[in-house]
Coordinates of N, CA and C and ligand atoms in Angstrom, one line a residue:
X902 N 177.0 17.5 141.9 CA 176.9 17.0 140.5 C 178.1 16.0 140.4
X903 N 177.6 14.4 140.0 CA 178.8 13.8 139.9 C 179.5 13.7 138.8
X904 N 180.8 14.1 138.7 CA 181.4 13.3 136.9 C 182.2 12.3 137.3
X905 N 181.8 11.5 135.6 CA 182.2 10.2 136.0 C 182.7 9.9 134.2
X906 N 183.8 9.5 134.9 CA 184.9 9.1 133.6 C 184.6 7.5 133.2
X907 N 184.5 7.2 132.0 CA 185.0 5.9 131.5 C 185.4 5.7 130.8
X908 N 186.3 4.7 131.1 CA 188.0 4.6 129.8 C 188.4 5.6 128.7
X909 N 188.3 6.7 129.4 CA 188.7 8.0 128.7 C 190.3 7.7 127.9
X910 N 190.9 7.5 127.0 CA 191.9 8.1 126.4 C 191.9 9.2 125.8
X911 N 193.2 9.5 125.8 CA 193.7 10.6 125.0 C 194.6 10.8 124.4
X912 N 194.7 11.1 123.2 CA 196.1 10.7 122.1 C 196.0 12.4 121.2
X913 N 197.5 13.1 122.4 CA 197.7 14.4 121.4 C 198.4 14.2 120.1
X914 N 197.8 14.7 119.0 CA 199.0 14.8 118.3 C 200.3 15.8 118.0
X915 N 201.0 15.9 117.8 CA 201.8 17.4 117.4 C 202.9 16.9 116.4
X916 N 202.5 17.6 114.9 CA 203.2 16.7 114.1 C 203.1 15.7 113.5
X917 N 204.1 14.6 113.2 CA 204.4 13.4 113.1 C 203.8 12.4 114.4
X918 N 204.2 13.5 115.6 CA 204.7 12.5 116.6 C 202.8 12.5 117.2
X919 N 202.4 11.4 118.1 CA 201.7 11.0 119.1 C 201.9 11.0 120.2
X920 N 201.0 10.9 121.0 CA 201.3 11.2 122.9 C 200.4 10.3 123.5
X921 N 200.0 9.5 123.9 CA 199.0 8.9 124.5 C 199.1 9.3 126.3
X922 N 198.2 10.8 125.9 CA 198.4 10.9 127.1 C 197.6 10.0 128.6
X923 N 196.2 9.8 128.0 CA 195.7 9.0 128.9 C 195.2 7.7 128.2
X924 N 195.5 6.6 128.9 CA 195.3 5.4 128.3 C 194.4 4.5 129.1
X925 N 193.3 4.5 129.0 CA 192.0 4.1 129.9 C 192.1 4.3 131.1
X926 N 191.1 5.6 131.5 CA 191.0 6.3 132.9 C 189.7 6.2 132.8
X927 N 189.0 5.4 134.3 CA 187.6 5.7 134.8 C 187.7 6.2 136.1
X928 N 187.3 7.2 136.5 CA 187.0 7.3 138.1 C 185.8 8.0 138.1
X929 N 185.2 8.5 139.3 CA 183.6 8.8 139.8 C 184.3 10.4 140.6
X930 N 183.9 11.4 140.4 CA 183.9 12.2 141.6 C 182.8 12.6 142.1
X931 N 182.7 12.7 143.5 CA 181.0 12.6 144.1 C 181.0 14.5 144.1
X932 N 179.2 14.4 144.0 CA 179.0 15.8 144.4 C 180.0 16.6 145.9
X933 N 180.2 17.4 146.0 CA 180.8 17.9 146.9 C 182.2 17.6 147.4
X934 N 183.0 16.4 146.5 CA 184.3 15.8 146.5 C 185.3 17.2 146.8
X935 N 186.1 17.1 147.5 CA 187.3 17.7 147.3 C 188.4 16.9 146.7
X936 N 188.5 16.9 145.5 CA 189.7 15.8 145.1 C 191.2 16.4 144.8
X937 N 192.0 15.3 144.6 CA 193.1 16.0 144.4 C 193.8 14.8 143.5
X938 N 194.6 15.6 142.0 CA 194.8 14.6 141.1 C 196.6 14.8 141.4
X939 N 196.9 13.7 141.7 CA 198.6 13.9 141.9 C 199.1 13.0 140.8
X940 N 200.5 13.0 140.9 CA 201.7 12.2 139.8 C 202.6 13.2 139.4
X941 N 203.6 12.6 138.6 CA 204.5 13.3 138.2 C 204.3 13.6 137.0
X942 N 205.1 15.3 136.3 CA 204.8 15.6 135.6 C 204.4 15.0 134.3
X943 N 204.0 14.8 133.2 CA 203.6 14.0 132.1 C 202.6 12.7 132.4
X944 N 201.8 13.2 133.8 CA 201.6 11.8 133.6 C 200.4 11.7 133.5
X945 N 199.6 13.1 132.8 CA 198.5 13.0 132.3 C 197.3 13.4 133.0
X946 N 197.7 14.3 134.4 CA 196.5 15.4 135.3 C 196.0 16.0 134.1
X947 N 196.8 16.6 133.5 CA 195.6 18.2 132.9 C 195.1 17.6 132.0
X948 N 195.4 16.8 131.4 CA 194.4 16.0 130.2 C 193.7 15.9 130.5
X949 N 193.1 15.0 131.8 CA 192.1 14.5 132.7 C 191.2 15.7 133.1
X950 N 191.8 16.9 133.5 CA 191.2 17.5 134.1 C 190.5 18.1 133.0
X951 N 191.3 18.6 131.5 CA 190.4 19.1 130.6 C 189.3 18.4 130.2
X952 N 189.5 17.5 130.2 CA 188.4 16.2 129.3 C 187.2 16.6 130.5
X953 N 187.2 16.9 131.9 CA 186.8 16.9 132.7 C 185.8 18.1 132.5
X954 N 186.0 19.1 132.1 CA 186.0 20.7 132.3 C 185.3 20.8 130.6
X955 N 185.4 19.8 130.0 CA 185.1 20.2 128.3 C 185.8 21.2 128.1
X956 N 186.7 21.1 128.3 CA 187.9 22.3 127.5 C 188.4 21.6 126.3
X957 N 188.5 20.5 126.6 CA 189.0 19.5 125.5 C 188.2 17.9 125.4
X958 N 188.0 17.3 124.2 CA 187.3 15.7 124.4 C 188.5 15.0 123.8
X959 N 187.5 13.8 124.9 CA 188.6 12.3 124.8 C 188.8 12.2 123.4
X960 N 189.7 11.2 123.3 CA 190.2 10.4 121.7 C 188.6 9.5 122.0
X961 N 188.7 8.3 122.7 CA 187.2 7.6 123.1 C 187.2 7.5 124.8
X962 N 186.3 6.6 125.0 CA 185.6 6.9 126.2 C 184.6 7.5 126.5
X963 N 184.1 7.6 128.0 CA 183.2 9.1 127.6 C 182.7 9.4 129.5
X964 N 182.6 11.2 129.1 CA 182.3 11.4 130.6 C 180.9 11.8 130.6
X965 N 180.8 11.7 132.0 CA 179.4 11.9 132.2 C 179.3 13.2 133.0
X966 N 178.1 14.1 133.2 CA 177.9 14.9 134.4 C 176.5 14.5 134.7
X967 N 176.6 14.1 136.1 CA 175.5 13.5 136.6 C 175.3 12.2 135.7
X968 N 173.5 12.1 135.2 CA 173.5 11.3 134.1 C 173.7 11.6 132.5
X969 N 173.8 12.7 132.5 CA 174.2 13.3 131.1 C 175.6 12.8 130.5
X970 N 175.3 12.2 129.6 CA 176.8 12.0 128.6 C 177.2 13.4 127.6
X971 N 178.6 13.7 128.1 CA 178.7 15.1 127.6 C 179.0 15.1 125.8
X972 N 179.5 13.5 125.5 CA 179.5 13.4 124.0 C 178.3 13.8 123.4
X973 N 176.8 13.5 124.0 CA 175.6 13.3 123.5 C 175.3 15.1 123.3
X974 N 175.8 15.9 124.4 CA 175.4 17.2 123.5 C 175.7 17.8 122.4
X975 N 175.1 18.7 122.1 CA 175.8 19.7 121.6 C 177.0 20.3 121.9
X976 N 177.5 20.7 120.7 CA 178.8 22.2 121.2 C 178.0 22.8 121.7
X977 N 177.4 23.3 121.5 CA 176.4 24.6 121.8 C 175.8 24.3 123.6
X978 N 175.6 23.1 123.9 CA 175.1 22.9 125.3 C 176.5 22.5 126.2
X979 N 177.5 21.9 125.3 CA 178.6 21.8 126.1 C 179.6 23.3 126.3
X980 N 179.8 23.6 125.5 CA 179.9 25.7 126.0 C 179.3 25.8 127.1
X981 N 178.0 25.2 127.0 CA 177.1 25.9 127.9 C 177.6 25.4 129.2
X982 N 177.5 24.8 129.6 CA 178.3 23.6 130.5 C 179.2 24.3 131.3
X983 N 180.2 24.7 130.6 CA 181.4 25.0 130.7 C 181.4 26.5 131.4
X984 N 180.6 27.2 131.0 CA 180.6 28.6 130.6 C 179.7 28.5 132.0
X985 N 178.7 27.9 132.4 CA 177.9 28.3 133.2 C 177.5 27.5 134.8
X986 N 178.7 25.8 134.5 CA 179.1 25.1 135.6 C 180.1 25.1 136.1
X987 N 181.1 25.3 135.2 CA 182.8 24.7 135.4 C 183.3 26.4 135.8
X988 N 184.3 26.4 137.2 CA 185.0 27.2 137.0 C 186.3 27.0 137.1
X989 N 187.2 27.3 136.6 CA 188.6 27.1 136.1 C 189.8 28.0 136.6
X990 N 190.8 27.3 137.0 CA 191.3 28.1 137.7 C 192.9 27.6 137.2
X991 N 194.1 28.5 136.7 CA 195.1 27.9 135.9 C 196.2 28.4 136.8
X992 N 197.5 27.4 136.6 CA 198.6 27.9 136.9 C 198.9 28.9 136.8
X993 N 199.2 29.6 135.7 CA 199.6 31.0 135.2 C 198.7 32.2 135.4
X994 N 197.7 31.5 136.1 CA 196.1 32.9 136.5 C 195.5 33.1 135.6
X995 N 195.8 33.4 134.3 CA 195.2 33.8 132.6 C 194.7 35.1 133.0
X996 N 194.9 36.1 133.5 CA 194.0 37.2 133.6 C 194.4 38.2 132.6
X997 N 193.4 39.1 132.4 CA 193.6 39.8 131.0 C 194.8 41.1 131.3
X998 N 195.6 41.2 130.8 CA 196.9 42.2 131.2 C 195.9 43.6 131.4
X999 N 195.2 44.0 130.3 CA 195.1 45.8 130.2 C 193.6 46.0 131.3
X1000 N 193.4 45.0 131.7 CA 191.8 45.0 132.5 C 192.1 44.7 134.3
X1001 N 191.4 45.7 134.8 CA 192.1 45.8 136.5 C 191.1 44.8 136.8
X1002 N 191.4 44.6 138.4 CA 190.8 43.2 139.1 C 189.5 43.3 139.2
X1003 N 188.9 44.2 138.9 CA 187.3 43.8 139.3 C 187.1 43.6 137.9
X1004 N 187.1 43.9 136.9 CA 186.9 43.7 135.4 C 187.3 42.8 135.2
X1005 N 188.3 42.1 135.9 CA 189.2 40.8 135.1 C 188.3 39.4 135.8
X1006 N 187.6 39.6 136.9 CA 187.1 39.6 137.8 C 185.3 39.0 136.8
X1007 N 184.8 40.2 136.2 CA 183.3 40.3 135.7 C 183.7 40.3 134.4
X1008 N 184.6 39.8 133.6 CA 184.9 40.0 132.2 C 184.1 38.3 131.7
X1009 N 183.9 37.6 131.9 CA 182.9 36.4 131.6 C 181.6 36.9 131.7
X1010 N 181.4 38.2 132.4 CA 179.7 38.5 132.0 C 179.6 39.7 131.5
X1011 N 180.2 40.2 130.4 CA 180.1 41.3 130.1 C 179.2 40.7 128.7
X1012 N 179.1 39.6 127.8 CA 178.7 39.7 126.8 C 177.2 39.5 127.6
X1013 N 176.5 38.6 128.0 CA 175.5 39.5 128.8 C 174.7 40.4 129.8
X1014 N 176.1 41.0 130.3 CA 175.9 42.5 131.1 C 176.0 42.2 132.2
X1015 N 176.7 43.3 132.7 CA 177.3 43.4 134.3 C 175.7 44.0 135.3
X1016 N 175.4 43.5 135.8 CA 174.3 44.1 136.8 C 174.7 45.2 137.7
X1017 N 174.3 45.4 138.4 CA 174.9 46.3 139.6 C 174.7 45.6 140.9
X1018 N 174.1 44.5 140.9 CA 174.3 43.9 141.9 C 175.6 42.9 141.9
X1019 N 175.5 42.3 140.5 CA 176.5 41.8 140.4 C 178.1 42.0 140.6
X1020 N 178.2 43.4 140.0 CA 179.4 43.9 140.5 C 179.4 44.3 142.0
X1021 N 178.3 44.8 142.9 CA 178.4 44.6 143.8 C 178.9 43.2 144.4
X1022 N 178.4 42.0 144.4 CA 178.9 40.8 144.9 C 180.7 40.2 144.5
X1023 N 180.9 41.1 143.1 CA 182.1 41.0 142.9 C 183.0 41.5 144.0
X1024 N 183.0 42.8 143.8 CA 183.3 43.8 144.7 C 183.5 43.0 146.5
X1025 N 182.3 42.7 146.8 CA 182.2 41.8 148.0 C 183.4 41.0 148.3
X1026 N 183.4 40.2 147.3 CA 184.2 39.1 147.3 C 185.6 39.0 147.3
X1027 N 186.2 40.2 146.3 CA 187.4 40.3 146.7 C 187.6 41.2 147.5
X1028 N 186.9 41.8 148.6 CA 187.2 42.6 149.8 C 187.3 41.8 150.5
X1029 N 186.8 40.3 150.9 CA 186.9 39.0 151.6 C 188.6 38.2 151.2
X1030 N 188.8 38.5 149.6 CA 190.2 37.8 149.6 C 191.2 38.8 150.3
X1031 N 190.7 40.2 151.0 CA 191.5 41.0 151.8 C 192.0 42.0 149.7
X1032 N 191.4 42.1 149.1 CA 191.8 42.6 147.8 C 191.4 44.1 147.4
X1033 N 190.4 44.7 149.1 CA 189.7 45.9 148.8 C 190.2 47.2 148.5
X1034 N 191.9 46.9 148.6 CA 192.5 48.4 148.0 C 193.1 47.8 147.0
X1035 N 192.7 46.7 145.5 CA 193.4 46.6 144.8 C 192.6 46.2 143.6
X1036 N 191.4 46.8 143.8 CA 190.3 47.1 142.6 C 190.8 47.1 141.3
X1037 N 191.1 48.6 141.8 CA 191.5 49.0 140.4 C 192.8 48.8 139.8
X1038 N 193.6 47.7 140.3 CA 194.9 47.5 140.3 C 194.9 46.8 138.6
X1039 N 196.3 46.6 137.9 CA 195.8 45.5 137.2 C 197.1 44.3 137.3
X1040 N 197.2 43.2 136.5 CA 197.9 42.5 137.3 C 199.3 42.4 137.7
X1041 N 199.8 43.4 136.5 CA 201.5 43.8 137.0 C 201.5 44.2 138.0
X1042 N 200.4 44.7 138.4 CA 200.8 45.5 139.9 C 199.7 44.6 140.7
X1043 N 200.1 43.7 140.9 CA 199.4 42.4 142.0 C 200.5 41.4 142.0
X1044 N 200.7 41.3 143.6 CA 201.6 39.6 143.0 C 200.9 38.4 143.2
X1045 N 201.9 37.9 142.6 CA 201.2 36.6 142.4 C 200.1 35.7 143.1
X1046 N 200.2 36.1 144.4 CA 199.2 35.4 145.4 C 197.6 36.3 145.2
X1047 N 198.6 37.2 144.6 CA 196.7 38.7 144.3 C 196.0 38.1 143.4
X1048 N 197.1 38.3 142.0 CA 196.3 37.6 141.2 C 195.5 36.3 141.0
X1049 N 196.1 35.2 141.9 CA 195.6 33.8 142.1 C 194.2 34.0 142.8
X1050 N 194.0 34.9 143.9 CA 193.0 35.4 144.3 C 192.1 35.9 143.3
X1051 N 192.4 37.1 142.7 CA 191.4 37.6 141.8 C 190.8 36.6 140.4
X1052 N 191.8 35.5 140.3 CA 191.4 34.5 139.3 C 190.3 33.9 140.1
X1053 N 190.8 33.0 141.6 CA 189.5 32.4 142.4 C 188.4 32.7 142.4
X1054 N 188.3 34.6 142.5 CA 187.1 35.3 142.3 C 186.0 35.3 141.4
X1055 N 187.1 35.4 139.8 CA 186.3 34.8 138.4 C 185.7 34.0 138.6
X1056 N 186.8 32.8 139.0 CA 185.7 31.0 139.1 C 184.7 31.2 139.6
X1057 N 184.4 31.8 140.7 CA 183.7 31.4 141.8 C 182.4 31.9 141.4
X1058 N 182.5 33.2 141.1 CA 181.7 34.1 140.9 C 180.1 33.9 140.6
X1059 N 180.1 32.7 139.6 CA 178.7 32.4 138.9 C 178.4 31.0 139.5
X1060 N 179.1 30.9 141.0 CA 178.6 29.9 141.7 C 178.2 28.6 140.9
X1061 N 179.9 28.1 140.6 CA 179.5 27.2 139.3 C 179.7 25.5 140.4
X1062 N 179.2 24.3 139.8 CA 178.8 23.2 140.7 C 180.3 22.2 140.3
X1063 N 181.0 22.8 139.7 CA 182.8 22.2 139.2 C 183.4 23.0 139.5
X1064 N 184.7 23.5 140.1 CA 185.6 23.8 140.2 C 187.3 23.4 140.4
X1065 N 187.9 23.3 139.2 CA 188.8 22.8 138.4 C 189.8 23.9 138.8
X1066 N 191.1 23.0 139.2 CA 192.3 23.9 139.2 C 193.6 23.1 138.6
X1067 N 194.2 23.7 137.9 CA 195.4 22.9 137.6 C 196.5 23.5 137.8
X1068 N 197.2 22.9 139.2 CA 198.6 23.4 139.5 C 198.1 25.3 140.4
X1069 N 197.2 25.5 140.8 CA 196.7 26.6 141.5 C 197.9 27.4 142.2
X1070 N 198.9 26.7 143.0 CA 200.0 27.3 143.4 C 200.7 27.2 143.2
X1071 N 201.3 26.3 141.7 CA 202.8 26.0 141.0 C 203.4 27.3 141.2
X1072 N 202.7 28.7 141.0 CA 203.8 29.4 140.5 C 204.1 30.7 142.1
X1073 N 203.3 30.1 143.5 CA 203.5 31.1 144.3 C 204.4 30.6 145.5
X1074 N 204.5 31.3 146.3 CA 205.2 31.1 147.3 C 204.4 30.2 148.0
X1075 N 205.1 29.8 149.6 CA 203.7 28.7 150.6 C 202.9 29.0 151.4
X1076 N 202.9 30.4 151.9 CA 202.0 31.3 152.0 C 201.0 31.8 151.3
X1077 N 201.2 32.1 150.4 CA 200.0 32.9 149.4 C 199.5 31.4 149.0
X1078 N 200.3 30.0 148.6 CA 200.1 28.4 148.4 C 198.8 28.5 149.7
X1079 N 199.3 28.8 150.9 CA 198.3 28.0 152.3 C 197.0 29.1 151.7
X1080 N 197.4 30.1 151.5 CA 195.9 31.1 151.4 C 194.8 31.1 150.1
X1081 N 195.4 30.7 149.2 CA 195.0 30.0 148.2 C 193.9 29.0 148.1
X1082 N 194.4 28.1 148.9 CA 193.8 27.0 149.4 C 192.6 26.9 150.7
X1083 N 192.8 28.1 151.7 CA 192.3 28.3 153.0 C 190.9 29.2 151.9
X1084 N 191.2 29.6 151.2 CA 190.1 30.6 150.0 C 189.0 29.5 149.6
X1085 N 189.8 28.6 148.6 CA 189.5 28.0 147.5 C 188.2 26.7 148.4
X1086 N 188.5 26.3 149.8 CA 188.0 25.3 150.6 C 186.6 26.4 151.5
X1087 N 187.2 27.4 151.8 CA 185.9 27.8 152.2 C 184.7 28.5 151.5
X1088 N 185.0 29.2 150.2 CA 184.3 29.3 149.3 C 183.8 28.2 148.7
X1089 N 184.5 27.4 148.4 CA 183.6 26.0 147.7 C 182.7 25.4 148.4
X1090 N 183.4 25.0 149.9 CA 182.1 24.7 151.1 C 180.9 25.9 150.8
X1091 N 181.1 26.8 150.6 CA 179.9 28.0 150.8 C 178.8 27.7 149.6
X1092 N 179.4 27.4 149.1 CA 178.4 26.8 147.3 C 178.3 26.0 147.0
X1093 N 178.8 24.8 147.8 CA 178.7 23.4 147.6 C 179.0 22.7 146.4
X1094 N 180.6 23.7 145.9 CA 181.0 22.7 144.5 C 181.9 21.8 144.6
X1095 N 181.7 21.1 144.0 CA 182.7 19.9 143.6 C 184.0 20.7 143.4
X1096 N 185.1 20.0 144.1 CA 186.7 20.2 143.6 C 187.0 19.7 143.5
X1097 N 188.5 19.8 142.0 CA 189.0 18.9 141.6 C 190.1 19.9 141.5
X1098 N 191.4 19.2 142.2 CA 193.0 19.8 141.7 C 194.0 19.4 141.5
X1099 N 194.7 19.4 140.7 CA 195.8 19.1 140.2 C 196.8 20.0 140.8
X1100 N 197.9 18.8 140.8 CA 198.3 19.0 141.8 C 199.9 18.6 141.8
X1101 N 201.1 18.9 142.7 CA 202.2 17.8 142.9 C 202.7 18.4 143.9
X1102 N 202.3 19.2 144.8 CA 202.0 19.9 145.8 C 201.3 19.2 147.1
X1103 N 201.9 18.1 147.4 CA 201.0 17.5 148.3 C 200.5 18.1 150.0
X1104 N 201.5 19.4 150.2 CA 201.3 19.7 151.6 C 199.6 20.6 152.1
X1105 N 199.2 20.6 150.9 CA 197.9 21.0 150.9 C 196.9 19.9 151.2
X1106 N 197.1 18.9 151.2 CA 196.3 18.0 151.3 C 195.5 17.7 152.8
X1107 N 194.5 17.8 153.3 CA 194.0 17.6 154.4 C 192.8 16.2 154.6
X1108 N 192.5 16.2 156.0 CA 192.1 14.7 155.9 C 190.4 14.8 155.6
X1109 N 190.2 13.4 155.1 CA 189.0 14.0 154.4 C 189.0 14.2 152.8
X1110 N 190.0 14.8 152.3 CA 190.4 14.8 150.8 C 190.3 13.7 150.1
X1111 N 190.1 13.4 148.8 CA 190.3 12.2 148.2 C 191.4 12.6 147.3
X1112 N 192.4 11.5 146.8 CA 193.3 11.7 146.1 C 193.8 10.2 145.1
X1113 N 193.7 10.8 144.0 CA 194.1 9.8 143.0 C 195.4 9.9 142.3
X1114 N 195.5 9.2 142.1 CA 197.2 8.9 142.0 C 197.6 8.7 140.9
X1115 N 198.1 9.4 139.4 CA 198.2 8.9 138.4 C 199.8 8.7 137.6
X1116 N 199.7 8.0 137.2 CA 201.4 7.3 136.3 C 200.8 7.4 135.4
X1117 N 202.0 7.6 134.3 CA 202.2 7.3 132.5 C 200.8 7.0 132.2
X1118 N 199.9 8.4 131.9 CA 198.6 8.0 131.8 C 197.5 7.2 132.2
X1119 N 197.2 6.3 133.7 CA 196.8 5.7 134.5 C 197.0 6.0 135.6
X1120 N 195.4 5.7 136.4 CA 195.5 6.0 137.4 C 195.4 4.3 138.3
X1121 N 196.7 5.1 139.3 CA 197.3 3.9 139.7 C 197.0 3.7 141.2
X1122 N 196.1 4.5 141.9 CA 195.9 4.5 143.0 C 194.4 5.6 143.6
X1123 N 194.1 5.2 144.5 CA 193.1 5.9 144.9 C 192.6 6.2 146.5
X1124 N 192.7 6.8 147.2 CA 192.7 7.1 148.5 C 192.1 8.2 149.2
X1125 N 191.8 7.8 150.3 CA 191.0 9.1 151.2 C 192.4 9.6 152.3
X1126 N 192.2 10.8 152.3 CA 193.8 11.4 153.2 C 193.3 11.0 154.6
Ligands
ADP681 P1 200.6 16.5 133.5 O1 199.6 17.5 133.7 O2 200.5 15.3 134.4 O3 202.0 17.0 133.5 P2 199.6 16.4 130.7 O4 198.2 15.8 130.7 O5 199.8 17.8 130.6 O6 200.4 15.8 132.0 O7 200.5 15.7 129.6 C1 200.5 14.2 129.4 C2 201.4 13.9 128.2 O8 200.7 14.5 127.0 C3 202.7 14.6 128.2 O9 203.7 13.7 127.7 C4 202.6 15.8 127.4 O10 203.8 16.2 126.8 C5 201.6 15.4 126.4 N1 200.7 16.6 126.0 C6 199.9 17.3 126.7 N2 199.2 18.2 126.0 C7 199.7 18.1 124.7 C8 199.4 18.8 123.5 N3 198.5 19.8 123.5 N4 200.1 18.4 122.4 C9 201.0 17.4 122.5 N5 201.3 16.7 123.6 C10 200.6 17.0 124.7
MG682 MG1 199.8 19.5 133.9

């Protein structure tokens, strides 16, 4: 599935004050892209990425998925989008504190219902991130590279055709960083989703990657590693 940005801005406000975080950004990511959004902090990745993910819409501009303009839906079809293409994957893991790893894991399908195959396949999957004695763990008691794992597993889960990460190993070591990544590339090859990451982490980067380059809201560069 391709998305494709055109002259996306974005102007936060907070307050009085304004942000122009992105100031006309177009680029194309191809189906099956492994991309990677670099720059220095403030300079407008996660804006991009959300606008990307419909977590958040441009000020103007507008993105596409495939040929679909995602302005032209619905909330209701862009939820859907989101909920049932995009999987998301954050710095901080977001996982729910009082809910152990396979729940935190199948907690996106509980409003409509956990199968038993499905928790099997969950199950599956983080016995593959090497996670199988830590089920029933929850995340205080996982470090950081567990729980990055058991986030990957959420994303992945509903074999969605985006997969969005922002800052995925900001907060681990470069180990659990390499394994993170050695996860995140062979599971996505397995499903054939598009990736996109944000990033300032460049030692992840392998050849073959595409990588876009962004400054003070613009992207200033563009390249294959
Ligand atoms: P990056 O991910 O590259 O660090 P961001 O997209 O998070 O950059 O932020 C770009 C600019 O927009 C920054 O100056 C940041 O402070 C500002 N910004 C981001 N999100 C918000 C927000 N919700 N409210 C106000 N300003 C924001
Ligand atoms: Mg950011």
């Amino acid at each position: 599935m391709i998305i494709r940005a055109e002259n996306i801005t974005k102007t936060h406000r907070l307050g009085e004050h304004t942000v122009n975080a992105l100031k006309g950004v177009s680029c194309e990511v191809p189906h099956g892209d492994f991309l990677f959004i670099v720059g220095p902090s403030g300079s407008g990745k996660s804006s991009l990425l959300y606008v990307m993910g419909a977590l958040d819409e441009p000020t103007s501009g507008d993105i596409y998925i495939g040929e679909q303009r995602m302005a032209a839906l619905t909330k209701k079809q862009r939820d859907e989008y989101r909920r049932l293409q995009v999987g998301f994957v954050f710095q901080s893991f977001n996982l729910l504190r009082n809910l152990n790893a396979i729940d935190n894991v199948l907690v996106p399908f509980f409003p409509q219902g956990v199968s038993p195959q499905l928790r099997k396949d969950a199950t599956t999957l983080l016995e593959r991130m090497g996670l199988g004695d830590r089920l029933l763990h929850r995340p205080n008691q996982l470090s950081g590279g567990e729980q990055q794992r058991v986030a990957l597993v959420r994303a992945i889960l509903k074999r969605p055709a985006v997969i969005l990460a922002d800052e995925p190993t900001g907060e681990l070591d470069s180990q659990s960083g390499a394994e993170v990544f050695r996860i995140l590339r062979e599971l996505s090859s397995e499903i054939g989703s598009t990736v996109v990451v944000v990033t300032h982490d460049t030692r992840y980067i392998e050849a073959g990657d595409r990588i876009l380059k962004m400054q003070d809201g613009q992207i200033i560069g563009e390249q294959t590693a």
